[in-house]
Short mmCIF file of C-alpha atoms in Angstrom, two decimals:
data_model
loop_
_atom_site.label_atom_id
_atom_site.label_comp_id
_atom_site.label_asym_id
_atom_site.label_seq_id
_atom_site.Cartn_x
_atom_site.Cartn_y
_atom_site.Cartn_z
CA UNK A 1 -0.97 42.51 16.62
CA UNK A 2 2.31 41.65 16.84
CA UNK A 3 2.21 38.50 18.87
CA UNK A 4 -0.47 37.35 16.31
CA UNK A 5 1.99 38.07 13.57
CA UNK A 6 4.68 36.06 15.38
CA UNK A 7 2.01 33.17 16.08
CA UNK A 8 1.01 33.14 12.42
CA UNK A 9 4.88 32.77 11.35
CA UNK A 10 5.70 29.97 13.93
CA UNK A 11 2.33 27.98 12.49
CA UNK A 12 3.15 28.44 8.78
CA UNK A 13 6.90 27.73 9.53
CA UNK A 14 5.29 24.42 11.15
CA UNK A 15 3.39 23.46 8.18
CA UNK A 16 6.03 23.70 5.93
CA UNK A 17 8.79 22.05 7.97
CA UNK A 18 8.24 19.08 9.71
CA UNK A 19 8.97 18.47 13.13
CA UNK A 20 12.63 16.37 13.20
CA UNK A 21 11.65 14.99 16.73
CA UNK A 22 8.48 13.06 14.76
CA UNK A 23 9.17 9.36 14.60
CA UNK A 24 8.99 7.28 11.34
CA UNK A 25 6.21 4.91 12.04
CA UNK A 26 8.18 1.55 11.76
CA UNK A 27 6.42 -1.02 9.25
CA UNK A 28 4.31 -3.93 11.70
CA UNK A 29 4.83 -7.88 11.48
CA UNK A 30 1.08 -7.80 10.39
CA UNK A 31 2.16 -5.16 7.30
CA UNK A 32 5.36 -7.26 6.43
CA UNK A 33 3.14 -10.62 6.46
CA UNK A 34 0.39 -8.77 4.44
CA UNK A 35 2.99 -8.31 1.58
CA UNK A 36 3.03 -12.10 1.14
CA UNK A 37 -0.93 -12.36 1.03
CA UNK A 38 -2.70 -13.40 -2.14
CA UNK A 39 -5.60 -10.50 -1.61
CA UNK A 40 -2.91 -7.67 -1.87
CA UNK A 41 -0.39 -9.35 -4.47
CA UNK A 42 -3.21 -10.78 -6.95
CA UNK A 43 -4.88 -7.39 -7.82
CA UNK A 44 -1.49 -6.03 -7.69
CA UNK A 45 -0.26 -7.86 -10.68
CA UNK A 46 -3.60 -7.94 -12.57
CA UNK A 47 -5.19 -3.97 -11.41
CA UNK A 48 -3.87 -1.34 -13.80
CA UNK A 49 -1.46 1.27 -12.05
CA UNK A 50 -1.61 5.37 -13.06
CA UNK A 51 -0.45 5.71 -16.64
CA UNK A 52 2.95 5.38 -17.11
CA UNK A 53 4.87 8.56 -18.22
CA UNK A 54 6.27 6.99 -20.93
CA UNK A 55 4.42 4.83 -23.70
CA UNK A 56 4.75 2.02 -26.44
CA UNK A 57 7.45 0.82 -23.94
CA UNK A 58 5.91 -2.18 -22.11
CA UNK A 59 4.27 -3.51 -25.25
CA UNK A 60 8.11 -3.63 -26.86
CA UNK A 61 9.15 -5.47 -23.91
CA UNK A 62 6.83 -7.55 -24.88
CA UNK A 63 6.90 -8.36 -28.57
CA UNK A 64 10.85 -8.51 -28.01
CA UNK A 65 10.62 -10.96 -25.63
CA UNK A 66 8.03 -12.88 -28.10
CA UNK A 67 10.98 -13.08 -30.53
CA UNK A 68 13.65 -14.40 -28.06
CA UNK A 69 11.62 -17.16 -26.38
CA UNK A 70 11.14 -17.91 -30.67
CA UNK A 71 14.60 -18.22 -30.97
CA UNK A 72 15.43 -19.73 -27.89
CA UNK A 73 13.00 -22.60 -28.83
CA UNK A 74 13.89 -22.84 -32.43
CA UNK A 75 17.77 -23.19 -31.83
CA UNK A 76 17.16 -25.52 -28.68
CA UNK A 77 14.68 -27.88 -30.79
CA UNK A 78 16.46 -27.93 -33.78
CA UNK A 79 20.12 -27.40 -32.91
CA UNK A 80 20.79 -29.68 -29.92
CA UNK A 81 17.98 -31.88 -30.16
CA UNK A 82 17.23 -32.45 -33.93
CA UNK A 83 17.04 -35.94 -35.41
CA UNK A 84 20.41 -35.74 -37.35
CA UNK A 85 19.20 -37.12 -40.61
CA UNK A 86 17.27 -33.57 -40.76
CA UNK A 87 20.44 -30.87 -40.63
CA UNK A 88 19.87 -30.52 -44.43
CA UNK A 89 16.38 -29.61 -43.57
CA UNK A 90 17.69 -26.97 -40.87
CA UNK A 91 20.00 -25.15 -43.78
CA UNK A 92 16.72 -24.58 -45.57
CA UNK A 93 15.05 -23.19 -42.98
CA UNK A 94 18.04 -20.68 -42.35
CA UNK A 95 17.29 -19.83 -46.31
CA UNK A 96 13.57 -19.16 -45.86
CA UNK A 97 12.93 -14.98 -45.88
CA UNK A 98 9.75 -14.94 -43.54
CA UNK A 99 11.98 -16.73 -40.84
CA UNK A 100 14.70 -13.98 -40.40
CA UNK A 101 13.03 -11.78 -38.12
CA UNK A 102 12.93 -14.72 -35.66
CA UNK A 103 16.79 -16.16 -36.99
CA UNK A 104 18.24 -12.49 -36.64
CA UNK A 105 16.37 -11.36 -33.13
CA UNK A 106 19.22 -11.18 -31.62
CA UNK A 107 18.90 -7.54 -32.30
CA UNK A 108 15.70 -8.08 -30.15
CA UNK A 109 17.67 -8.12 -26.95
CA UNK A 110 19.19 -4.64 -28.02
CA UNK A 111 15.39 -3.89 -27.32
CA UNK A 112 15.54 -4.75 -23.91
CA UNK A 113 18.61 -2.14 -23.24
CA UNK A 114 17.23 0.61 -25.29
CA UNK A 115 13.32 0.44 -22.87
CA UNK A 116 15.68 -0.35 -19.60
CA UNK A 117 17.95 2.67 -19.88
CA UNK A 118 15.25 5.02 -21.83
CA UNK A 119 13.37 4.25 -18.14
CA UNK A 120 16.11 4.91 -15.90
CA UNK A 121 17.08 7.82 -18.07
CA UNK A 122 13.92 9.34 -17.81
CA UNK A 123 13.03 8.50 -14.06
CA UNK A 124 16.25 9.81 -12.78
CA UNK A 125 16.28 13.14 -14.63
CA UNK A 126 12.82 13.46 -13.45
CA UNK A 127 14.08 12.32 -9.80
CA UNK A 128 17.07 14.87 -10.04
CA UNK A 129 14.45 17.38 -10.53
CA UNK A 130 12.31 16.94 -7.56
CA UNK A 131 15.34 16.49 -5.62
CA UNK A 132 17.29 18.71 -6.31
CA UNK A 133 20.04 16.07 -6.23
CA UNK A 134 21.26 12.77 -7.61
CA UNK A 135 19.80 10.05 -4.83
CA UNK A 136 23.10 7.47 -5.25
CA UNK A 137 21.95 5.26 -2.87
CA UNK A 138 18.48 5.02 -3.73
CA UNK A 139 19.37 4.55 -7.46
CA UNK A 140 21.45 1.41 -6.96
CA UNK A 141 19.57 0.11 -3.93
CA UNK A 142 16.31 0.26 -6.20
CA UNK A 143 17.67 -1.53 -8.98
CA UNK A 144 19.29 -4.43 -7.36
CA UNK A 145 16.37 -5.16 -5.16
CA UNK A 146 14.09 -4.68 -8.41
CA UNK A 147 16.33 -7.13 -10.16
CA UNK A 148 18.12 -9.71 -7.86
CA UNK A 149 14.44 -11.53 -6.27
CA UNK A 150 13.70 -12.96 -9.28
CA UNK A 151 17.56 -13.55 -10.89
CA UNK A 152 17.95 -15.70 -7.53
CA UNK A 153 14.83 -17.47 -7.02
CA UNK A 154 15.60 -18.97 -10.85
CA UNK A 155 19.38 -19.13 -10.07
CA UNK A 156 18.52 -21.15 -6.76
CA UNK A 157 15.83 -23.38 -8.88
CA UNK A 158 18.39 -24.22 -11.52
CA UNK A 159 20.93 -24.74 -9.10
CA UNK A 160 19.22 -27.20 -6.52
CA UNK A 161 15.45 -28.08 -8.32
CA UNK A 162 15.69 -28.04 -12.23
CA UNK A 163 17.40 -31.73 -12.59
CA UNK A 164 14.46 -33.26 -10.04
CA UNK A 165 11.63 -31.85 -12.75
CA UNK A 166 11.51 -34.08 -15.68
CA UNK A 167 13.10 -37.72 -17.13
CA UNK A 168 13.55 -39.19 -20.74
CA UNK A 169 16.27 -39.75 -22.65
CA UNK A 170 17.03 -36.44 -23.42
CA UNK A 171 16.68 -35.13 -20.58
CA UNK A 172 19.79 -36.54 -18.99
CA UNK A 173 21.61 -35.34 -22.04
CA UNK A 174 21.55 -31.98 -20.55
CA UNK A 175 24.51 -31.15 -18.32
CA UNK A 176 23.43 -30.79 -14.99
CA UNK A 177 26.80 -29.31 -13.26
CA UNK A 178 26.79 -25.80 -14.94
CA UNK A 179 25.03 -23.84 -12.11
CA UNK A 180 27.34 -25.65 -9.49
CA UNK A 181 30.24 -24.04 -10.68
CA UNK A 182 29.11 -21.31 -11.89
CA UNK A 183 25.96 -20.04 -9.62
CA UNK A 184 28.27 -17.27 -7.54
CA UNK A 185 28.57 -15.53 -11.34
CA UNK A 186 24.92 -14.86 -11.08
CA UNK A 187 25.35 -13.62 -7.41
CA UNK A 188 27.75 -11.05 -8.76
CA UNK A 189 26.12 -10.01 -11.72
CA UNK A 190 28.99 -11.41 -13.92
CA UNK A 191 27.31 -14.30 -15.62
CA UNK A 192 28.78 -13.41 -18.87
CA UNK A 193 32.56 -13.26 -18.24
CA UNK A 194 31.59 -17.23 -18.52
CA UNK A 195 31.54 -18.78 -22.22
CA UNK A 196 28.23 -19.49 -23.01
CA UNK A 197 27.41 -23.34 -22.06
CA UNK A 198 28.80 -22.86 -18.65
CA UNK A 199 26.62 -20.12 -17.81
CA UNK A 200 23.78 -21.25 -15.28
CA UNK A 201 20.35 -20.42 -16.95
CA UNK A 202 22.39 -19.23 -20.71
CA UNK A 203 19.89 -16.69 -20.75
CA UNK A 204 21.04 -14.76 -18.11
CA UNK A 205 23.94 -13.22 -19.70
CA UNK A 206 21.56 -10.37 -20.19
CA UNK A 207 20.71 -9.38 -17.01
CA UNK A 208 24.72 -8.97 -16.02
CA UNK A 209 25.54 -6.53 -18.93
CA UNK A 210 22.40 -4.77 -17.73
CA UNK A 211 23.32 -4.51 -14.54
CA UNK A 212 27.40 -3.94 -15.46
CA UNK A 213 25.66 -0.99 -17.95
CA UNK A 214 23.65 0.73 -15.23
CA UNK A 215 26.45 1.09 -12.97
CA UNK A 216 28.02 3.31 -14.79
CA UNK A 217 24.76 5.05 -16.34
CA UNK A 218 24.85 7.96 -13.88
CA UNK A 219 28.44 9.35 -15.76
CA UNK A 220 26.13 10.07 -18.51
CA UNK A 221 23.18 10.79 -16.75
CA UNK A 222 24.73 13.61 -14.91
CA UNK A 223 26.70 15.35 -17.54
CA UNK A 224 23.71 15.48 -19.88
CA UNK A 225 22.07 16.90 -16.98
CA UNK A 226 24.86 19.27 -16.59
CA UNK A 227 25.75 20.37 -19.81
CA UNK A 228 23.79 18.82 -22.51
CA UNK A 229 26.81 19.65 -25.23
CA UNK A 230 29.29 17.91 -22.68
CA UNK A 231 27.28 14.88 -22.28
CA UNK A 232 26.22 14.49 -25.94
CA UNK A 233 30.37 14.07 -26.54
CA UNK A 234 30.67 12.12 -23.80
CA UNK A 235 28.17 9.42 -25.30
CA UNK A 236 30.03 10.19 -28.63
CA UNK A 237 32.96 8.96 -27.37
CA UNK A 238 32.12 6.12 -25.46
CA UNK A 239 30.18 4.81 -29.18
CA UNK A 240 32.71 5.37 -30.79
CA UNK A 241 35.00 3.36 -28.13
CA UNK A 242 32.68 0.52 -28.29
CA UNK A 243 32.37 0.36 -32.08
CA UNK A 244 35.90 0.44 -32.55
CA UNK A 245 36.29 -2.27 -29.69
CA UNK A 246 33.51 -4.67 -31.83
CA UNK A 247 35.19 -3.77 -35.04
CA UNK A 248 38.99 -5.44 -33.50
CA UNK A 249 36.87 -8.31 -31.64
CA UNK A 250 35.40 -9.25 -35.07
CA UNK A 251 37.88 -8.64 -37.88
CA UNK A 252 40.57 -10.39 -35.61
CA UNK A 253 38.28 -13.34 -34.97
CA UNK A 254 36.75 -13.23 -38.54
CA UNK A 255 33.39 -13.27 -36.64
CA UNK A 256 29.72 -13.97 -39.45
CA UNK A 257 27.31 -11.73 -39.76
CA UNK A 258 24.79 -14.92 -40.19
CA UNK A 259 25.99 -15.81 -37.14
CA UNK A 260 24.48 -19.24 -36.96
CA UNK A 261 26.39 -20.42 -40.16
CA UNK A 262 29.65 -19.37 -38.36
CA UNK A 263 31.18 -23.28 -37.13
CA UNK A 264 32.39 -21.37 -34.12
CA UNK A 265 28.80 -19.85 -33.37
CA UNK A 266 29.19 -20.23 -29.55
CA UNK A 267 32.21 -18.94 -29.13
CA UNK A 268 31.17 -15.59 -31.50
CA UNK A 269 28.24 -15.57 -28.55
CA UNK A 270 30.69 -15.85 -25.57
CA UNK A 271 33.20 -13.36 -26.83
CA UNK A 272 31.62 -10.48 -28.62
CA UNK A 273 27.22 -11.16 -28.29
CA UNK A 274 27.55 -11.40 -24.21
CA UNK A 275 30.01 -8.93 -23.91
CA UNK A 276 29.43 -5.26 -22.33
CA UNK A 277 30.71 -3.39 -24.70
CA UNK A 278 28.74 -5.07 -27.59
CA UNK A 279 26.08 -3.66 -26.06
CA UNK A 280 26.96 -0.44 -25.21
CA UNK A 281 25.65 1.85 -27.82
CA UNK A 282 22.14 0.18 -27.71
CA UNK A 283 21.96 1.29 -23.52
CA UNK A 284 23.49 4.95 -24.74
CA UNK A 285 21.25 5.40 -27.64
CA UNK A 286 18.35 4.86 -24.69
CA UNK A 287 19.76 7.25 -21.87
CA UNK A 288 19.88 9.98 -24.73
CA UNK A 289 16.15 9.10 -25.81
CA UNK A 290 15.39 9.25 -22.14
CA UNK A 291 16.98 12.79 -21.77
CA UNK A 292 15.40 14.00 -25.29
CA UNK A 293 11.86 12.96 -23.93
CA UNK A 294 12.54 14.48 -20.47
CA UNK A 295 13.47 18.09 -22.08
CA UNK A 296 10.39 17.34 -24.17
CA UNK A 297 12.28 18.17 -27.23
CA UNK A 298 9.16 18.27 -29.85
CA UNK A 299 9.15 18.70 -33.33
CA UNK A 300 5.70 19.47 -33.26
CA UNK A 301 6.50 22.41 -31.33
CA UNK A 302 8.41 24.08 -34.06
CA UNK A 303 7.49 27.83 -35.76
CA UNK A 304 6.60 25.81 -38.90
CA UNK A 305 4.14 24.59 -41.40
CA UNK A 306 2.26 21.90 -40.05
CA UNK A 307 2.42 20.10 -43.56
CA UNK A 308 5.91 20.61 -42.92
CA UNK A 309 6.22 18.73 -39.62
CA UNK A 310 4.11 16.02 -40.99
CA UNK A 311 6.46 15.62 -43.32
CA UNK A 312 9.46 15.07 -40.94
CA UNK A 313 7.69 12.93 -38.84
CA UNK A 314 7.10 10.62 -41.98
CA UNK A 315 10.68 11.20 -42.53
CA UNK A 316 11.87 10.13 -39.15
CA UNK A 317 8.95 6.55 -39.73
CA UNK A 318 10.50 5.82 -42.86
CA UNK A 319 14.51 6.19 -41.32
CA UNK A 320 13.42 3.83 -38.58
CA UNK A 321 11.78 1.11 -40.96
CA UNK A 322 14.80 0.97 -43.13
CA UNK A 323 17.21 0.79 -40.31
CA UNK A 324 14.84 -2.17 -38.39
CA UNK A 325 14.45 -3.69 -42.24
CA UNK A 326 18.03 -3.47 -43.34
CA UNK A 327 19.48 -4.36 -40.03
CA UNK A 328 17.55 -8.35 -39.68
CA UNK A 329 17.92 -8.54 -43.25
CA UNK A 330 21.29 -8.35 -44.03
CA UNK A 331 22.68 -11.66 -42.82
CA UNK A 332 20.03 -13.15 -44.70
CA UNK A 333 21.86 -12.43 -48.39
CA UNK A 334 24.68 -15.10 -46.68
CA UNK A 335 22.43 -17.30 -45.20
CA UNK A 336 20.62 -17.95 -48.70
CA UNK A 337 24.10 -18.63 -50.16
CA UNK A 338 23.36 -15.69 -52.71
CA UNK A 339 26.17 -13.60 -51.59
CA UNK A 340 29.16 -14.28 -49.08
CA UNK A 341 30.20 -11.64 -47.05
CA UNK A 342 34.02 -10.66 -46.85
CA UNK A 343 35.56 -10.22 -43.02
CA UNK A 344 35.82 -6.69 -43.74
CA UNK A 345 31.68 -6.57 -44.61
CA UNK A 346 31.00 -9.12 -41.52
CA UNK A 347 32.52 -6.78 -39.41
CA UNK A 348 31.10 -3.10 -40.56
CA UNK A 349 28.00 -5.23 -40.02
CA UNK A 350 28.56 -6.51 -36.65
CA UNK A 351 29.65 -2.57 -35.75
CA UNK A 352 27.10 -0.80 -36.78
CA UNK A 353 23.95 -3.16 -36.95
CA UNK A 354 22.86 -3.13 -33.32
CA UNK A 355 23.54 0.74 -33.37
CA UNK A 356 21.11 1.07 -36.29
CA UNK A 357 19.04 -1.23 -34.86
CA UNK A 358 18.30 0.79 -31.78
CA UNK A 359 18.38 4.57 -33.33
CA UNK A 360 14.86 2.80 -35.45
CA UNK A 361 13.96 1.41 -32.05
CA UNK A 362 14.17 5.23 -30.18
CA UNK A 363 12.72 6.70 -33.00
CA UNK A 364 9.34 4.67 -33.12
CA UNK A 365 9.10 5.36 -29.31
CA UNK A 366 9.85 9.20 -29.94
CA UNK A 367 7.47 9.41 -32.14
CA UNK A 368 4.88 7.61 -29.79
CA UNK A 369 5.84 9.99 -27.20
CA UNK A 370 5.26 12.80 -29.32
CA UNK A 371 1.98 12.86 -30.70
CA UNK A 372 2.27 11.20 -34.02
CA UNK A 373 2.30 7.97 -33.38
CA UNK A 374 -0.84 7.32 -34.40
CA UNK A 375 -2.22 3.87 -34.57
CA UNK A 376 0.92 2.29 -33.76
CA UNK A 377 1.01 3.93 -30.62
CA UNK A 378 -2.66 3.23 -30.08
CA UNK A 379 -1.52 -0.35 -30.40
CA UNK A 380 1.74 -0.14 -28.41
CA UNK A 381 -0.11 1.95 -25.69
CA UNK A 382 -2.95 -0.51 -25.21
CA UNK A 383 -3.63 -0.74 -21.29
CA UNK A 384 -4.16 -4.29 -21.75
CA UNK A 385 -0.86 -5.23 -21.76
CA UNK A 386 0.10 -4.04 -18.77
CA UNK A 387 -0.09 -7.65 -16.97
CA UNK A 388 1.93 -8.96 -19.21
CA UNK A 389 4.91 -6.19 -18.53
CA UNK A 390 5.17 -7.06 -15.58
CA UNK A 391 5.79 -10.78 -15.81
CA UNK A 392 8.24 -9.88 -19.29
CA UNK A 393 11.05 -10.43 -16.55
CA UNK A 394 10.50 -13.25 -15.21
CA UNK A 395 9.75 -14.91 -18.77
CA UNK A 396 12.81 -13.81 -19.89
CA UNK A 397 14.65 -15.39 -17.01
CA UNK A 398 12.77 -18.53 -16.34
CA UNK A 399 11.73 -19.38 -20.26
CA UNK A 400 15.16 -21.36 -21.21
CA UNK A 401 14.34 -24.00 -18.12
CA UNK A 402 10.68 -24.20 -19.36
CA UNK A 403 12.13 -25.32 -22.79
CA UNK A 404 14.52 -27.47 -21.78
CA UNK A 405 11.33 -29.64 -19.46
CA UNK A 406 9.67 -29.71 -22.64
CA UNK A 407 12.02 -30.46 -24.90
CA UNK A 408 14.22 -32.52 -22.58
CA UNK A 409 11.19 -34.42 -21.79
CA UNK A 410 10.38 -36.08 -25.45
CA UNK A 411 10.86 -39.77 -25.84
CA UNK A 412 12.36 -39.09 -29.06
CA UNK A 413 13.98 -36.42 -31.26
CA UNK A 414 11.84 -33.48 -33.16
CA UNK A 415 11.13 -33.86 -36.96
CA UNK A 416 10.36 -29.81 -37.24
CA UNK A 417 7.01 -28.77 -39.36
CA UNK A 418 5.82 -24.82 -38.92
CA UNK A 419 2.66 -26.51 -37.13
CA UNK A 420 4.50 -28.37 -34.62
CA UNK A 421 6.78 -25.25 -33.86
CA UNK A 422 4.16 -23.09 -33.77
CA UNK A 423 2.01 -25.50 -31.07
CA UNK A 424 5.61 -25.56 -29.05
CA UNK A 425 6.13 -21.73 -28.96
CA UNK A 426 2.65 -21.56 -28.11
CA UNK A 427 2.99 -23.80 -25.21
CA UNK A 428 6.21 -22.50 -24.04
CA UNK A 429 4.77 -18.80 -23.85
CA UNK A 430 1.59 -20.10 -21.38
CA UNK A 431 3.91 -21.84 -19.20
CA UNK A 432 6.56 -19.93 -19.07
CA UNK A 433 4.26 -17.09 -18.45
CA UNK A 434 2.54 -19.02 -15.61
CA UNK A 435 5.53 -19.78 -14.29
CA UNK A 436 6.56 -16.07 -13.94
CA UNK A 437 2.84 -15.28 -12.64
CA UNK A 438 3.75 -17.79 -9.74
CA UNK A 439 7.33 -16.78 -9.21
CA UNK A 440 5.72 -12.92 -9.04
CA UNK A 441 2.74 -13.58 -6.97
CA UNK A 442 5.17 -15.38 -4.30
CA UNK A 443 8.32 -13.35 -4.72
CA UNK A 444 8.69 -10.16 -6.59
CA UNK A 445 6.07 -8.37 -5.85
CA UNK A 446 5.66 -9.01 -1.61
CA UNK A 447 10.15 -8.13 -1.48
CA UNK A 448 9.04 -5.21 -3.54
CA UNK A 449 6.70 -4.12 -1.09
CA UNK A 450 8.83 -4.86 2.13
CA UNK A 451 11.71 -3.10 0.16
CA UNK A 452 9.05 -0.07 0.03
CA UNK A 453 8.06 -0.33 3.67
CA UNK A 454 12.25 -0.62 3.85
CA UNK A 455 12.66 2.79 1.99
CA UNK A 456 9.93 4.47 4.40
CA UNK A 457 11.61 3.43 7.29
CA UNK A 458 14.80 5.04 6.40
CA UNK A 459 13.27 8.23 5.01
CA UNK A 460 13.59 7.54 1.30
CA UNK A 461 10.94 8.61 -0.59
CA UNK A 462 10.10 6.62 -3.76
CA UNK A 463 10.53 8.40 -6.89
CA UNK A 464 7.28 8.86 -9.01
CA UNK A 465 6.94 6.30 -12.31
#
């Protein structure tokens, strides 16, 4: 009876520890060449994955990057490339109310940080969980090989390709030696310590305060996951450090709130719109959001009236329109010459606008996440999208080049009509989204699956999305 006993023990204890001695199979030349074949990457890219944890994010991504391409495109047509004897023209367009959205989308990009570190908020708490531990080297490993494929392949075609592309006469306008001395800022992820027009790809700025914010996302990561009161002052702090910061940057500089009736505009960009700290409360507002939705912190879940919680969930959709309203509105009061703003209003609006800005952001996807989202989140949530997340990226990096080939490539300036902008933006969203398709197919997504075969080899188990 005994020995049976023992037996029993020794085969359980076998089960549920592994044997050390058992070698990791090592990935095959056959399984690293498979990751570049069309049959795996293809259904890859168009197949929908498990549903993600998290929803109304991807379709954000989206929409945001929508707006930013718009931009992109209108300021690139109609900035640097305009037929002169129409800059009248472009002050009336700045004065036009259903064009602010796409004028004032810079807040867009504070999308971008409030989805990216809602994500890694979420993911690593979740991660922490199952591993009892925070994985440092997996979380910076992952990130850099889920973000540097792409950032290089467009770096590389900027660098060496972009000038062999197209000809015209305005093509050659364009300044060809920006990525040769400055394509090693890309490398390091400090593209925007560069003023704007000598970035290579302008674009990219973006990615580097990303990357420069995710660094040091685990100090707040870990003490909300230690002490929720100690992180939440932590993150109160380190607003109120970057507010303050803007507020100096701006009132010394007598920075515009309509930024792009400020002379100076790129130099505004350069030193306060590229900078890390500019954006720091938009990437803080997300790691909270992504801590809130990993506690699971419901107001539906309250001892109260269910009238009651309808109500605050209305509440909570009303805050968020106002701030989203208020905050692309309120340069447009100087761009319609009805009002002029005073440095001291410029600047409490350059402060606190990207903050408000995101808080209406988190709450939409709160609520989404929390059972009252209701057709919005329906919409958001839509499983068709999904192909399109996962080439927002690559848009977003390669998008400024596709503009510039089709702009660059006219035999004569732009006279701007909503038709002929419209046909533009729609043109520059197939091919830039092509393009990404392409630069996916061939390069994201087979390094993302050696990287994986990578992570199995050493042991590292990929954390669940």
């Amino acid at each position: 009876g005994k020995d049976n006993s023992k037996e029993t023990q020794g085969n359980l204890k076998s089960a549920v520890v592994p044997d050390m001695k058992t070698k990791i199979e090592r990935p095959t030349v056959k399984e690293l060449l498979l990751a570049f074949s069309l049959y795996n990457t293809i259904p890859s890219l168009l197949m929908r994955q498990r549903p993600s944890a998290l929803k109304a994010l991807g379709a954000m991504k989206i929409f945001s990057n929508f707006a930013i391409v718009a931009l992109h495109l209108f300021y690139i047509t109609l900035v640097l490339f305009l037929d002169t004897s129409h800059n009248s023209y472009l002050l009336d367009l700045m004065k036009r109310i259903e064009l602010q959205p796409m004028i004032n989308v810079t807040f867009a990009v504070e999308c971008f940080f409030v989805v990216s570190a809602t994500l890694s908020s979420y993911l690593t708490l979740k991660d922490m969980e199952k591993f009892k531990k925070f994985r440092f080297v997996y979380f910076y490993l992952n990130r850099f090989f889920r973000l540097s494929p792409m950032f290089y392949l467009f770096t590389l075609i900027a660098y060496k390709l972009s000038a062999r592309f197209g000809q015209g006469p305005l093509w050659y306008s364009l300044d060809a030696e920006t990525c040769v001395n400055s394509w090693w800022c890309n490398i390091l992820y400090i593209t925007n310590i560069k003023e704007i027009l000598d970035i290579c790809i302008l674009v990219t700025w973006h990615v580097a305060v990303e990357m420069q914010l995710f660094l040091f996302s685990p100090v707040f990561i870990l003490l909300l996951y230690r002490s929720e009161l100690v992180g939440l002052i932590a993150v109160g702090a380190a607003m109120i450090g970057a507010t303050a910061a803007v507020g100096y940057v701006a009132a010394t500089n007598g920075y515009w709130a309509a930024l792009y009736y400020n002379p100076d505009v790129m130099h505004q960009i350069s030193d306060l719109h590229c900078q890390t700290f500019y954006r720091i409360n938009s990437y803080l507002t997300g790691i909270v959001l992504g801590y809130i939705l990993y506690k699971k912190y419901n107001l539906a879940n309250l001892p109260i009236a269910k009238w009651l919680k309808q109500s605050m969930y209305m509440l909570l959709w009303m805050v968020a329109i106002v701030l989203c309203t208020v905050t692309v509105l309120a340069p447009y009061f100087e761009y319609s010459f009805a009002y002029h703003y005073s440095n001291f209003e410029n600047t409490v609006i350059l402060m606190f606008s990207g903050l408000a800005w995101s808080i209406g952001i988190a709450i939409i996807i709160y609520i989404c996440n929390t059972g009252y989202g209701g057709m919005v989140n329906s919409f958001l949530s839509w499983p068709g999208w999904e192909p399109l997340v996962k080439l927002t990226y690559g848009v977003a990096l390669c998008h400024e080049m596709v503009i510039f080939f089709i702009v660059g490539t006219l035999q004569s300036g732009l006279k701007y009509t909503d038709t002929v902008f419209a046909m533009l933006l729609v043109f520059t969203m197939v091919l830039s989204y092509s393009v990404s398709a392409v630069a996916a197919i061939c390069v994201e997504l087979p390094i993302s699956k050696i990287v994986s075969l990578c992570f199995k080899l050493a042991g590292i188990e990929a954390r669940s999305k």
